[in-house]
PDB file of C-alpha atoms in Angstrom:
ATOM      1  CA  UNK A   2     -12.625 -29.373 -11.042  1.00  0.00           C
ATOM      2  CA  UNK A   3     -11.720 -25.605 -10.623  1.00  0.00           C
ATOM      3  CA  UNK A   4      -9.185 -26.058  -8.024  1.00  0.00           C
ATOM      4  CA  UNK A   5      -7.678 -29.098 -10.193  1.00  0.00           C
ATOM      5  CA  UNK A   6      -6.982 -27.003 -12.841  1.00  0.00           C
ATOM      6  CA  UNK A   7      -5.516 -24.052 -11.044  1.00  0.00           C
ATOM      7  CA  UNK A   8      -2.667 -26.777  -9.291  1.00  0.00           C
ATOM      8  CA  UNK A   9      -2.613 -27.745 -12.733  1.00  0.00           C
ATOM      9  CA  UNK A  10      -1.797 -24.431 -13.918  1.00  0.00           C
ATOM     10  CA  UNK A  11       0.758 -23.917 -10.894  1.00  0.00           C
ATOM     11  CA  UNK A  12       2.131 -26.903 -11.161  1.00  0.00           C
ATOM     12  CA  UNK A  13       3.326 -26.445 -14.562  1.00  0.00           C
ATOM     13  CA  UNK A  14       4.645 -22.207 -13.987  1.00  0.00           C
ATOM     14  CA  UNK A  15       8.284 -23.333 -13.128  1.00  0.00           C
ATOM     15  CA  UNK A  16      10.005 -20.202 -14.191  1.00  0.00           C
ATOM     16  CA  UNK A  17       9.261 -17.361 -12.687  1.00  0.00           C
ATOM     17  CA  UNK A  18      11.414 -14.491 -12.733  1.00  0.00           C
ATOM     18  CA  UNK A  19       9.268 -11.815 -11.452  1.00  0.00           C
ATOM     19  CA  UNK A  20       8.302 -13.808  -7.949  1.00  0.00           C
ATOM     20  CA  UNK A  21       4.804 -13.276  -9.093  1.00  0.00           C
ATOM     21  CA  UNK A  22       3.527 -17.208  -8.661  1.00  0.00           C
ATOM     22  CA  UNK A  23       3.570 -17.023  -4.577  1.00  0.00           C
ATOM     23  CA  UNK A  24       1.912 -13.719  -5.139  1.00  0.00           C
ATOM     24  CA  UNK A  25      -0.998 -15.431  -6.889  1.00  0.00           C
ATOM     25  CA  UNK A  26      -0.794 -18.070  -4.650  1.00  0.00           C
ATOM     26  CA  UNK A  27      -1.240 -16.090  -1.567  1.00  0.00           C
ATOM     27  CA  UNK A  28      -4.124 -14.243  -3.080  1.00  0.00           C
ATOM     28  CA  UNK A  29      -5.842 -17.346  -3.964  1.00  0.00           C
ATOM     29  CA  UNK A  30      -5.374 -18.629  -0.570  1.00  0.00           C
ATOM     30  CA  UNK A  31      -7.115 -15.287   0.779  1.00  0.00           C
ATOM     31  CA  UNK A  32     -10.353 -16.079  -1.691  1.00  0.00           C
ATOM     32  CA  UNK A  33     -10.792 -19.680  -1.200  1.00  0.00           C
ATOM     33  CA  UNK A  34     -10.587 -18.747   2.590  1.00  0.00           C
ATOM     34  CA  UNK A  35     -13.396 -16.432   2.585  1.00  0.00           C
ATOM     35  CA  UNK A  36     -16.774 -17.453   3.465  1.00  0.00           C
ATOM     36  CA  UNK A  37     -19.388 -16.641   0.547  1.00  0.00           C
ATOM     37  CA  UNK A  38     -16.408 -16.610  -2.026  1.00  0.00           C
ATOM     38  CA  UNK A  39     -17.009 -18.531  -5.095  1.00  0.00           C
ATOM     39  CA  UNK A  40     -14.475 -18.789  -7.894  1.00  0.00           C
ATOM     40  CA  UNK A  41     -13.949 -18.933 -11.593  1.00  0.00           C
ATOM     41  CA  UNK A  42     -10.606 -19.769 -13.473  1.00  0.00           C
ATOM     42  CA  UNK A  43     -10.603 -19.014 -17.154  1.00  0.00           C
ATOM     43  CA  UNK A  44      -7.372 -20.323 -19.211  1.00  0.00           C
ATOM     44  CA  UNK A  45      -6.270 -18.362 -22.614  1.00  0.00           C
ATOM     45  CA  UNK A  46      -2.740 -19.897 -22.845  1.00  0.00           C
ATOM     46  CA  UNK A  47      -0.986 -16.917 -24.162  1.00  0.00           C
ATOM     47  CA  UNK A  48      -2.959 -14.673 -23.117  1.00  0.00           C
ATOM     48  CA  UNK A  49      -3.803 -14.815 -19.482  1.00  0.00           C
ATOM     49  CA  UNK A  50      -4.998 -16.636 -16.699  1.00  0.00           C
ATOM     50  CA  UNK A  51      -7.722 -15.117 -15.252  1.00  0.00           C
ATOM     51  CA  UNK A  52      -9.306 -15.730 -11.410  1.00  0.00           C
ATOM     52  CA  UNK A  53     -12.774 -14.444 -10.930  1.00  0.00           C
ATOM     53  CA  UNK A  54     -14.101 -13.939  -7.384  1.00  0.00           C
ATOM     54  CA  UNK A  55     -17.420 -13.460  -6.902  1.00  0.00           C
ATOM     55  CA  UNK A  56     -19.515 -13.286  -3.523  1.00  0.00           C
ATOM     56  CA  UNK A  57     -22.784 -14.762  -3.046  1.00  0.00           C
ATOM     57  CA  UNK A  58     -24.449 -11.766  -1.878  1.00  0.00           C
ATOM     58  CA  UNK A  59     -23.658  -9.931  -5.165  1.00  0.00           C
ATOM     59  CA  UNK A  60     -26.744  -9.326  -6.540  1.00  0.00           C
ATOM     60  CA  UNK A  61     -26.432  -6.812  -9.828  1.00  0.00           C
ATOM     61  CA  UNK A  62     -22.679  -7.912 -10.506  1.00  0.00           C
ATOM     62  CA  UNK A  63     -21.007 -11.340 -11.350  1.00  0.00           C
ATOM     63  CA  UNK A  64     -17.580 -10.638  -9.615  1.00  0.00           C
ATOM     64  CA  UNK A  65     -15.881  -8.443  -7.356  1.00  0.00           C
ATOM     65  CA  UNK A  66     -12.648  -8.823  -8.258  1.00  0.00           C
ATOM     66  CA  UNK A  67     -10.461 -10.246 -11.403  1.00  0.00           C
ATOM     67  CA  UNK A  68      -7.025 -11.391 -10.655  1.00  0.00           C
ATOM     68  CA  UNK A  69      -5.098 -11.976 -13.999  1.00  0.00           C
ATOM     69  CA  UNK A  70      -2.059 -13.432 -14.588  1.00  0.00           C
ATOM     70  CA  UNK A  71      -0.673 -12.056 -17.803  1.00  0.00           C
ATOM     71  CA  UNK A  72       0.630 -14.860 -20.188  1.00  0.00           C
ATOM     72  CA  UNK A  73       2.596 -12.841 -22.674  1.00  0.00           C
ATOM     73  CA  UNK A  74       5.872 -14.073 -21.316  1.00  0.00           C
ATOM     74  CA  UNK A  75       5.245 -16.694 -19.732  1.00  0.00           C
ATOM     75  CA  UNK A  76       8.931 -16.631 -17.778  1.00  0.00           C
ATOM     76  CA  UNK A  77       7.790 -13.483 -16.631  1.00  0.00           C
ATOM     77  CA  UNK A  78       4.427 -13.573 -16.108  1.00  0.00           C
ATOM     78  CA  UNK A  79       2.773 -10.381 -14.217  1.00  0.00           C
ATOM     79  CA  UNK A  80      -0.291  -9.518 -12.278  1.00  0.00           C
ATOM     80  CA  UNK A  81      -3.549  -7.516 -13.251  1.00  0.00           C
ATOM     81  CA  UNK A  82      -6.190  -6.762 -10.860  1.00  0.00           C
ATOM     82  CA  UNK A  83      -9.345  -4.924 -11.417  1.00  0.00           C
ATOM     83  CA  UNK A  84     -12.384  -4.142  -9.591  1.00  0.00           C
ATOM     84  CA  UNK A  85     -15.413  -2.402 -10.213  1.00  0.00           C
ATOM     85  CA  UNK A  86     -14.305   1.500  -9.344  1.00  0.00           C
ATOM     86  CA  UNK A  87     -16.489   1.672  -6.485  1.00  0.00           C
ATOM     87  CA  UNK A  88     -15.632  -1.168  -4.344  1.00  0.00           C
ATOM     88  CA  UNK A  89     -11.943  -0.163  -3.461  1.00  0.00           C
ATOM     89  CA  UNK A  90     -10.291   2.479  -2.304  1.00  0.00           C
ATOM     90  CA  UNK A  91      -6.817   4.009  -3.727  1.00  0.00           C
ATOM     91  CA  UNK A  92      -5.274   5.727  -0.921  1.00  0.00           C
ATOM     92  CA  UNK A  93      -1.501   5.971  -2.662  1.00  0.00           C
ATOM     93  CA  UNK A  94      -3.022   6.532  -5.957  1.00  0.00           C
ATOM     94  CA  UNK A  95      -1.180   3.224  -7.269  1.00  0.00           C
ATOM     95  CA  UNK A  96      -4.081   1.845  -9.571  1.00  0.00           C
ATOM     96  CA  UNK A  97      -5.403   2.975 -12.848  1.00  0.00           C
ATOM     97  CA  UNK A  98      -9.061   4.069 -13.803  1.00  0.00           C
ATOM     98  CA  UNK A  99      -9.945   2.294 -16.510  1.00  0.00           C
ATOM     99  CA  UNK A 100     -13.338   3.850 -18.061  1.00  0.00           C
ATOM    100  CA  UNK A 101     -16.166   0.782 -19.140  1.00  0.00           C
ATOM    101  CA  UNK A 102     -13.103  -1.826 -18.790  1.00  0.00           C
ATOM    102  CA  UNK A 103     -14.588  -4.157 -16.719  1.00  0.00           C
ATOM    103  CA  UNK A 104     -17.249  -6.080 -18.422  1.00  0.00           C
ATOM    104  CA  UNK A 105     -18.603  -2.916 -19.554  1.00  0.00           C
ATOM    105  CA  UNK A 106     -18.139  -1.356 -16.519  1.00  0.00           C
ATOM    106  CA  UNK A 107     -15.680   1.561 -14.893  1.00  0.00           C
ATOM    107  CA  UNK A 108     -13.068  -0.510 -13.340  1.00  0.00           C
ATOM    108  CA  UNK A 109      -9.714   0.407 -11.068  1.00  0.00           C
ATOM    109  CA  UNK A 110      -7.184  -1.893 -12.240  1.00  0.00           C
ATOM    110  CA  UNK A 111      -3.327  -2.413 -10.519  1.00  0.00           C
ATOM    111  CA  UNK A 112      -0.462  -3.863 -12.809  1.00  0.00           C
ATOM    112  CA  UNK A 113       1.889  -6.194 -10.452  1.00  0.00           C
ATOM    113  CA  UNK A 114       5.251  -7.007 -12.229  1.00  0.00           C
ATOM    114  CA  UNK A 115       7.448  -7.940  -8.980  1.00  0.00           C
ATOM    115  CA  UNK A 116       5.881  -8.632  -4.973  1.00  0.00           C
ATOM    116  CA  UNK A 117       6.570  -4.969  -4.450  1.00  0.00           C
ATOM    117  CA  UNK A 118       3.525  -3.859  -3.561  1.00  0.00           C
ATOM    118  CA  UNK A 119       1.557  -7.010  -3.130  1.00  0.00           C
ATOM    119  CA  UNK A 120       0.183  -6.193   0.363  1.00  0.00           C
ATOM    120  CA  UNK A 121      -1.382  -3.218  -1.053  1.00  0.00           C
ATOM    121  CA  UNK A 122      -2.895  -4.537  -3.138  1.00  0.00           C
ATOM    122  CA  UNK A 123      -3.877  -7.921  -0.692  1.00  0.00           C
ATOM    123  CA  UNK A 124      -5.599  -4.846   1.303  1.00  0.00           C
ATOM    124  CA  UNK A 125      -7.443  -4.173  -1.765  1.00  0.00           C
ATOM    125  CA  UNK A 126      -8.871  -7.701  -2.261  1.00  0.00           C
ATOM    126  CA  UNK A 127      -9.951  -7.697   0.923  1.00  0.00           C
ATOM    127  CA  UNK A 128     -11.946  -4.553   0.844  1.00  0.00           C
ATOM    128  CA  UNK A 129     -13.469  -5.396  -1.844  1.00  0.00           C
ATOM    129  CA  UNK A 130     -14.225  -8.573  -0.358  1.00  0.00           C
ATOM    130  CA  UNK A 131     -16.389  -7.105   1.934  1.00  0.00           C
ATOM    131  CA  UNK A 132     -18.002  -4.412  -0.060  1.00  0.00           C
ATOM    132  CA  UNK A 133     -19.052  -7.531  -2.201  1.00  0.00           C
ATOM    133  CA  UNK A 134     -20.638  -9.337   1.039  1.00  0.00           C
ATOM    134  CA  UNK A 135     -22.518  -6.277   1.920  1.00  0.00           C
ATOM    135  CA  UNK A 136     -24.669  -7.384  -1.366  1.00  0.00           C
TER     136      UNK A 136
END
């Protein structure tokens, strides 16, 4: 059912003039891969499109990272992707601290309007990927 309606959702994003939908796509590749990974697609038309990946071994915390698509325009859609702001690391200072704004929580959130800079933030996922299996 989840991964039905995310092709859904791809299927129908045929314009996309930032080259954000094989972003997305490569990302959600890199979550469904990972052993432990469990995912959560919430749909606000309009709004965004939001990708929830949580790890089993989380104990205190029901994800590890949010992926969002931003819906605002939906010919240009862009990325958002927080994480709580101690399971990542910000080495080139790209992200933005965002105090109690992750479900009530400090979170460290990166704007992605083009692929410029997807593979930092890929590295991100990742570490926080396995901050989140540590439990």
């Amino acid at each position: 059912m989840l991964m039905a309606s995310i092709e859904k959702f791809l299927a129908d994003w045929t314009v996309d003039g930032a080259g954000i939908k094989p972003v997305f796509e490569n990302y959600l590749r890199l979550l469904t891969e990972k052993e432990g990974v469990e995912l959560d697609f919430n749909e606000r038309a309009g709004v965004s499109y939001s990708l929830r990946a949580r790890h089993v071994n989380q104990k205190s915390r029901s994800l590890f990272a949010m992926v969002d698509i931003i819906d605002d325009d939906p010919e240009n859609r862009w990325l958002s992707v927080c994480f709580y702001g101690d399971m990542v690391t910000d080495p080139d200072e790209l992200g933005d601290l965002v105090p109690g704004g992750l479900l009530g929580e400090d979170g460290h959130c990166f704007d992605l309007e083009d692929a410029e800079g997807a593979d930092y933030l890929q590295a991100r996922l990742e570490e926080a990927c396995s901050n989140a299996a540590k439990g």
